[in-house]
JSON list of C-alpha atoms and ligand atoms in Angstrom, two decimals:
[
{"chain": "A", "resi": 14, "resn": "UNK", "atom": "CA", "xyz": [-18.24, -18.03, 3.75]},
{"chain": "A", "resi": 15, "resn": "UNK", "atom": "CA", "xyz": [-15.57, -15.05, 3.86]},
{"chain": "A", "resi": 16, "resn": "UNK", "atom": "CA", "xyz": [-12.17, -15.72, 4.93]},
{"chain": "A", "resi": 17, "resn": "UNK", "atom": "CA", "xyz": [-9.13, -12.99, 5.32]},
{"chain": "A", "resi": 18, "resn": "UNK", "atom": "CA", "xyz": [-6.83, -14.17, 3.51]},
{"chain": "A", "resi": 19, "resn": "UNK", "atom": "CA", "xyz": [-3.59, -14.96, 6.39]},
{"chain": "A", "resi": 20, "resn": "UNK", "atom": "CA", "xyz": [-6.18, -17.54, 7.54]},
{"chain": "A", "resi": 21, "resn": "UNK", "atom": "CA", "xyz": [-6.27, -19.56, 4.68]},
{"chain": "A", "resi": 22, "resn": "UNK", "atom": "CA", "xyz": [-2.44, -20.38, 5.84]},
{"chain": "A", "resi": 23, "resn": "UNK", "atom": "CA", "xyz": [-3.71, -20.50, 9.55]},
{"chain": "A", "resi": 24, "resn": "UNK", "atom": "CA", "xyz": [-6.17, -22.83, 8.57]},
{"chain": "A", "resi": 25, "resn": "UNK", "atom": "CA", "xyz": [-3.23, -25.17, 7.35]},
{"chain": "A", "resi": 26, "resn": "UNK", "atom": "CA", "xyz": [-1.27, -24.97, 10.04]},
{"chain": "A", "resi": 27, "resn": "UNK", "atom": "CA", "xyz": [-3.51, -25.27, 12.97]},
{"chain": "A", "resi": 28, "resn": "UNK", "atom": "CA", "xyz": [-3.13, -28.12, 14.80]},
{"chain": "A", "resi": 29, "resn": "UNK", "atom": "CA", "xyz": [-5.65, -27.29, 18.03]},
{"chain": "A", "resi": 30, "resn": "UNK", "atom": "CA", "xyz": [-4.37, -24.83, 19.96]},
{"chain": "A", "resi": 31, "resn": "UNK", "atom": "CA", "xyz": [-5.62, -21.11, 20.15]},
{"chain": "A", "resi": 32, "resn": "UNK", "atom": "CA", "xyz": [-5.85, -18.08, 22.05]},
{"chain": "A", "resi": 33, "resn": "UNK", "atom": "CA", "xyz": [-9.30, -19.61, 24.21]},
{"chain": "A", "resi": 34, "resn": "UNK", "atom": "CA", "xyz": [-11.37, -22.57, 24.11]},
{"chain": "A", "resi": 35, "resn": "UNK", "atom": "CA", "xyz": [-14.43, -20.93, 21.94]},
{"chain": "A", "resi": 36, "resn": "UNK", "atom": "CA", "xyz": [-11.96, -19.59, 19.38]},
{"chain": "A", "resi": 37, "resn": "UNK", "atom": "CA", "xyz": [-10.47, -23.09, 19.40]},
{"chain": "A", "resi": 38, "resn": "UNK", "atom": "CA", "xyz": [-13.53, -24.99, 18.84]},
{"chain": "A", "resi": 39, "resn": "UNK", "atom": "CA", "xyz": [-14.58, -22.41, 16.39]},
{"chain": "A", "resi": 40, "resn": "UNK", "atom": "CA", "xyz": [-12.06, -22.70, 14.15]},
{"chain": "A", "resi": 41, "resn": "UNK", "atom": "CA", "xyz": [-12.33, -26.61, 14.10]},
{"chain": "A", "resi": 42, "resn": "UNK", "atom": "CA", "xyz": [-15.71, -26.06, 13.33]},
{"chain": "A", "resi": 43, "resn": "UNK", "atom": "CA", "xyz": [-14.81, -23.67, 10.40]},
{"chain": "A", "resi": 44, "resn": "UNK", "atom": "CA", "xyz": [-12.30, -26.33, 9.16]},
{"chain": "A", "resi": 45, "resn": "UNK", "atom": "CA", "xyz": [-14.38, -29.12, 9.11]},
{"chain": "A", "resi": 46, "resn": "UNK", "atom": "CA", "xyz": [-16.84, -27.29, 6.83]},
{"chain": "A", "resi": 47, "resn": "UNK", "atom": "CA", "xyz": [-14.27, -26.02, 4.18]},
{"chain": "A", "resi": 48, "resn": "UNK", "atom": "CA", "xyz": [-12.61, -29.87, 4.03]},
{"chain": "A", "resi": 49, "resn": "UNK", "atom": "CA", "xyz": [-16.04, -31.25, 3.51]},
{"chain": "A", "resi": 50, "resn": "UNK", "atom": "CA", "xyz": [-17.32, -29.44, 0.41]},
{"chain": "A", "resi": 51, "resn": "UNK", "atom": "CA", "xyz": [-15.65, -27.43, -1.86]},
{"chain": "A", "resi": 52, "resn": "UNK", "atom": "CA", "xyz": [-16.73, -24.04, -0.81]},
{"chain": "A", "resi": 53, "resn": "UNK", "atom": "CA", "xyz": [-17.08, -20.96, -2.10]},
{"chain": "A", "resi": 54, "resn": "UNK", "atom": "CA", "xyz": [-14.71, -18.73, -0.31]},
{"chain": "A", "resi": 55, "resn": "UNK", "atom": "CA", "xyz": [-14.54, -14.90, -0.64]},
{"chain": "A", "resi": 56, "resn": "UNK", "atom": "CA", "xyz": [-11.17, -13.70, 0.52]},
{"chain": "A", "resi": 57, "resn": "UNK", "atom": "CA", "xyz": [-11.04, -10.49, 2.64]},
{"chain": "A", "resi": 58, "resn": "UNK", "atom": "CA", "xyz": [-9.01, -8.48, 5.12]},
{"chain": "A", "resi": 59, "resn": "UNK", "atom": "CA", "xyz": [-11.44, -7.63, 7.84]},
{"chain": "A", "resi": 60, "resn": "UNK", "atom": "CA", "xyz": [-12.43, -9.66, 10.53]},
{"chain": "A", "resi": 61, "resn": "UNK", "atom": "CA", "xyz": [-14.18, -13.04, 9.77]},
{"chain": "A", "resi": 62, "resn": "UNK", "atom": "CA", "xyz": [-15.87, -16.00, 10.74]},
{"chain": "A", "resi": 63, "resn": "UNK", "atom": "CA", "xyz": [-12.74, -17.26, 12.69]},
{"chain": "A", "resi": 64, "resn": "UNK", "atom": "CA", "xyz": [-11.89, -13.65, 14.10]},
{"chain": "A", "resi": 65, "resn": "UNK", "atom": "CA", "xyz": [-15.73, -13.63, 15.43]},
{"chain": "A", "resi": 66, "resn": "UNK", "atom": "CA", "xyz": [-14.65, -16.30, 18.77]},
{"chain": "A", "resi": 67, "resn": "UNK", "atom": "CA", "xyz": [-11.26, -14.34, 19.11]},
{"chain": "A", "resi": 68, "resn": "UNK", "atom": "CA", "xyz": [-10.47, -12.43, 21.95]},
{"chain": "A", "resi": 69, "resn": "UNK", "atom": "CA", "xyz": [-8.81, -10.35, 20.69]},
{"chain": "A", "resi": 70, "resn": "UNK", "atom": "CA", "xyz": [-11.48, -9.24, 18.09]},
{"chain": "A", "resi": 71, "resn": "UNK", "atom": "CA", "xyz": [-12.14, -5.67, 19.58]},
{"chain": "A", "resi": 72, "resn": "UNK", "atom": "CA", "xyz": [-14.30, -2.75, 19.21]},
{"chain": "A", "resi": 73, "resn": "UNK", "atom": "CA", "xyz": [-12.65, 0.32, 17.25]},
{"chain": "A", "resi": 74, "resn": "UNK", "atom": "CA", "xyz": [-12.74, 3.37, 19.91]},
{"chain": "A", "resi": 75, "resn": "UNK", "atom": "CA", "xyz": [-13.92, 6.45, 16.99]},
{"chain": "A", "resi": 76, "resn": "UNK", "atom": "CA", "xyz": [-10.17, 7.55, 17.83]},
{"chain": "A", "resi": 77, "resn": "UNK", "atom": "CA", "xyz": [-8.10, 4.90, 16.63]},
{"chain": "A", "resi": 78, "resn": "UNK", "atom": "CA", "xyz": [-6.23, 5.04, 13.70]},
{"chain": "A", "resi": 79, "resn": "UNK", "atom": "CA", "xyz": [-8.53, 1.94, 12.51]},
{"chain": "A", "resi": 80, "resn": "UNK", "atom": "CA", "xyz": [-11.41, 3.37, 12.63]},
{"chain": "A", "resi": 81, "resn": "UNK", "atom": "CA", "xyz": [-11.80, 4.32, 9.27]},
{"chain": "A", "resi": 82, "resn": "UNK", "atom": "CA", "xyz": [-10.79, 0.88, 7.99]},
{"chain": "A", "resi": 83, "resn": "UNK", "atom": "CA", "xyz": [-13.83, -0.86, 10.38]},
{"chain": "A", "resi": 84, "resn": "UNK", "atom": "CA", "xyz": [-15.83, -0.54, 12.95]},
{"chain": "A", "resi": 85, "resn": "UNK", "atom": "CA", "xyz": [-14.40, -3.48, 14.58]},
{"chain": "A", "resi": 86, "resn": "UNK", "atom": "CA", "xyz": [-11.17, -4.58, 13.99]},
{"chain": "A", "resi": 87, "resn": "UNK", "atom": "CA", "xyz": [-8.48, -7.44, 15.40]},
{"chain": "A", "resi": 88, "resn": "UNK", "atom": "CA", "xyz": [-6.88, -5.71, 18.09]},
{"chain": "A", "resi": 89, "resn": "UNK", "atom": "CA", "xyz": [-3.32, -6.05, 15.89]},
{"chain": "A", "resi": 90, "resn": "UNK", "atom": "CA", "xyz": [-5.82, -5.46, 12.81]},
{"chain": "A", "resi": 91, "resn": "UNK", "atom": "CA", "xyz": [-3.18, -2.80, 11.04]},
{"chain": "A", "resi": 92, "resn": "UNK", "atom": "CA", "xyz": [-0.34, -5.79, 11.48]},
{"chain": "A", "resi": 93, "resn": "UNK", "atom": "CA", "xyz": [-2.55, -8.56, 10.15]},
{"chain": "A", "resi": 94, "resn": "UNK", "atom": "CA", "xyz": [-4.04, -6.54, 7.15]},
{"chain": "A", "resi": 95, "resn": "UNK", "atom": "CA", "xyz": [-0.45, -6.34, 6.55]},
{"chain": "A", "resi": 96, "resn": "UNK", "atom": "CA", "xyz": [-0.35, -10.42, 6.40]},
{"chain": "A", "resi": 97, "resn": "UNK", "atom": "CA", "xyz": [-3.68, -10.12, 4.65]},
{"chain": "A", "resi": 98, "resn": "UNK", "atom": "CA", "xyz": [-1.79, -8.63, 2.14]},
{"chain": "A", "resi": 99, "resn": "UNK", "atom": "CA", "xyz": [1.41, -10.37, 1.87]},
{"chain": "A", "resi": 100, "resn": "UNK", "atom": "CA", "xyz": [-1.07, -14.09, 1.63]},
{"chain": "A", "resi": 101, "resn": "UNK", "atom": "CA", "xyz": [-3.06, -12.44, -0.97]},
{"chain": "A", "resi": 102, "resn": "UNK", "atom": "CA", "xyz": [-0.17, -11.40, -2.96]},
{"chain": "A", "resi": 103, "resn": "UNK", "atom": "CA", "xyz": [2.12, -14.38, -2.93]},
{"chain": "A", "resi": 104, "resn": "UNK", "atom": "CA", "xyz": [-1.20, -16.72, -3.76]},
{"chain": "A", "resi": 105, "resn": "UNK", "atom": "CA", "xyz": [-2.17, -14.29, -6.73]},
{"chain": "A", "resi": 106, "resn": "UNK", "atom": "CA", "xyz": [-5.86, -13.47, -4.55]},
{"chain": "A", "resi": 107, "resn": "UNK", "atom": "CA", "xyz": [-7.76, -10.01, -4.39]},
{"chain": "A", "resi": 108, "resn": "UNK", "atom": "CA", "xyz": [-10.30, -9.18, -1.54]},
{"chain": "A", "resi": 109, "resn": "UNK", "atom": "CA", "xyz": [-13.67, -9.27, -2.11]},
{"chain": "A", "resi": 110, "resn": "UNK", "atom": "CA", "xyz": [-13.03, -11.91, -5.07]},
{"chain": "A", "resi": 111, "resn": "UNK", "atom": "CA", "xyz": [-14.78, -15.55, -4.58]},
{"chain": "A", "resi": 112, "resn": "UNK", "atom": "CA", "xyz": [-12.81, -19.28, -5.21]},
{"chain": "A", "resi": 113, "resn": "UNK", "atom": "CA", "xyz": [-13.56, -22.64, -4.59]},
{"chain": "A", "resi": 114, "resn": "UNK", "atom": "CA", "xyz": [-11.74, -23.77, -2.03]},
{"chain": "A", "resi": 115, "resn": "UNK", "atom": "CA", "xyz": [-10.16, -26.14, -3.90]},
{"chain": "A", "resi": 116, "resn": "UNK", "atom": "CA", "xyz": [-8.35, -23.67, -6.27]},
{"chain": "A", "resi": 117, "resn": "UNK", "atom": "CA", "xyz": [-6.96, -21.60, -3.11]},
{"chain": "A", "resi": 118, "resn": "UNK", "atom": "CA", "xyz": [-5.74, -25.51, -2.36]},
{"chain": "A", "resi": 119, "resn": "UNK", "atom": "CA", "xyz": [-3.86, -25.67, -5.76]},
{"chain": "A", "resi": 120, "resn": "UNK", "atom": "CA", "xyz": [-2.27, -22.16, -5.08]},
{"chain": "A", "resi": 121, "resn": "UNK", "atom": "CA", "xyz": [-1.33, -22.73, -1.94]},
{"chain": "A", "resi": 122, "resn": "UNK", "atom": "CA", "xyz": [1.46, -25.35, -3.94]},
{"chain": "A", "resi": 123, "resn": "UNK", "atom": "CA", "xyz": [3.64, -22.70, -4.90]},
{"chain": "A", "resi": 124, "resn": "UNK", "atom": "CA", "xyz": [4.21, -21.32, -1.64]},
{"chain": "A", "resi": 125, "resn": "UNK", "atom": "CA", "xyz": [8.26, -21.88, -1.32]},
{"chain": "A", "resi": 126, "resn": "UNK", "atom": "CA", "xyz": [10.13, -21.30, 1.91]},
{"chain": "A", "resi": 127, "resn": "UNK", "atom": "CA", "xyz": [11.54, -18.17, 1.41]},
{"chain": "A", "resi": 128, "resn": "UNK", "atom": "CA", "xyz": [7.68, -16.91, 0.20]},
{"chain": "A", "resi": 129, "resn": "UNK", "atom": "CA", "xyz": [6.39, -18.35, 3.82]},
{"chain": "A", "resi": 130, "resn": "UNK", "atom": "CA", "xyz": [9.28, -17.22, 5.70]},
{"chain": "A", "resi": 131, "resn": "UNK", "atom": "CA", "xyz": [8.55, -13.27, 4.54]},
{"chain": "A", "resi": 132, "resn": "UNK", "atom": "CA", "xyz": [5.21, -13.87, 5.18]},
{"chain": "A", "resi": 133, "resn": "UNK", "atom": "CA", "xyz": [4.87, -15.69, 8.59]},
{"chain": "A", "resi": 134, "resn": "UNK", "atom": "CA", "xyz": [8.40, -15.72, 10.26]},
{"chain": "A", "resi": 135, "resn": "UNK", "atom": "CA", "xyz": [6.94, -12.83, 13.19]},
{"chain": "A", "resi": 136, "resn": "UNK", "atom": "CA", "xyz": [3.70, -14.71, 13.87]},
{"chain": "A", "resi": 137, "resn": "UNK", "atom": "CA", "xyz": [3.58, -16.16, 17.28]},
{"chain": "A", "resi": 138, "resn": "UNK", "atom": "CA", "xyz": [3.15, -19.40, 16.43]},
{"chain": "A", "resi": 139, "resn": "UNK", "atom": "CA", "xyz": [5.76, -19.84, 13.74]},
{"chain": "A", "resi": 140, "resn": "UNK", "atom": "CA", "xyz": [8.06, -21.41, 16.06]},
{"chain": "A", "resi": 141, "resn": "UNK", "atom": "CA", "xyz": [6.13, -24.45, 16.61]},
{"chain": "A", "resi": 142, "resn": "UNK", "atom": "CA", "xyz": [6.79, -25.02, 12.75]},
{"chain": "A", "resi": 143, "resn": "UNK", "atom": "CA", "xyz": [3.47, -26.77, 12.09]},
{"chain": "A", "resi": 144, "resn": "UNK", "atom": "CA", "xyz": [2.41, -24.08, 9.54]},
{"chain": "A", "resi": 145, "resn": "UNK", "atom": "CA", "xyz": [5.59, -24.76, 7.65]},
{"chain": "A", "resi": 146, "resn": "UNK", "atom": "CA", "xyz": [5.45, -28.10, 7.62]},
{"chain": "A", "resi": 147, "resn": "UNK", "atom": "CA", "xyz": [1.84, -28.21, 6.91]},
{"chain": "A", "resi": 148, "resn": "UNK", "atom": "CA", "xyz": [1.40, -25.24, 3.49]},
{"chain": "A", "resi": 149, "resn": "UNK", "atom": "CA", "xyz": [5.69, -26.24, 2.22]},
{"chain": "A", "resi": 150, "resn": "UNK", "atom": "CA", "xyz": [6.57, -29.52, 4.13]},
{"chain": "A", "resi": 151, "resn": "UNK", "atom": "CA", "xyz": [9.64, -28.63, 5.82]},
{"chain": "B", "resi": 361, "resn": "SF4", "atom": "S1", "xyz": [-9.32, -11.08, 15.47]},
{"chain": "B", "resi": 361, "resn": "SF4", "atom": "FE1", "xyz": [-7.00, -10.93, 15.00]},
{"chain": "B", "resi": 361, "resn": "SF4", "atom": "S2", "xyz": [-5.59, -12.75, 16.25]},
{"chain": "B", "resi": 361, "resn": "SF4", "atom": "FE2", "xyz": [-7.93, -12.96, 16.11]},
{"chain": "B", "resi": 361, "resn": "SF4", "atom": "S3", "xyz": [-8.16, -14.37, 14.77]},
{"chain": "B", "resi": 361, "resn": "SF4", "atom": "FE3", "xyz": [-8.75, -12.57, 13.96]},
{"chain": "B", "resi": 361, "resn": "SF4", "atom": "S4", "xyz": [-6.80, -11.33, 12.91]},
{"chain": "B", "resi": 361, "resn": "SF4", "atom": "FE4", "xyz": [-6.46, -13.19, 14.05]}
]
């Protein structure tokens, strides 16, 4: 399964809230699948199976600055790519490489509050506090 890097954090903090009903259903199905077996995850920095049900996933106009990156993308693709980079660096994982989900969970244990805040503090879901609680226990 392909997962964009910053969604590794989103998966941990998900509590059934999201951008639409379709997004929430899809996210719940993906999380159930990921948790039910130790899936091999291909880490990416492009739209993934979570994005496919998101109302923010757009066809990028050929005039767009993102057109060189992907024919489709998030409406805030540049911003989320930056998050993908930060999460990948913080976990020591690379785009295009495969990891067992259990390996990724082990790497998540090394995320401390400073790293977490540096990556997530500008996210719209940050203030709810669920992600921080689940990822670093605060
Ligand atoms: S399309 Fe954008 S906002 Fe939607 S899930 Fe993907 S990265 Fe997140």
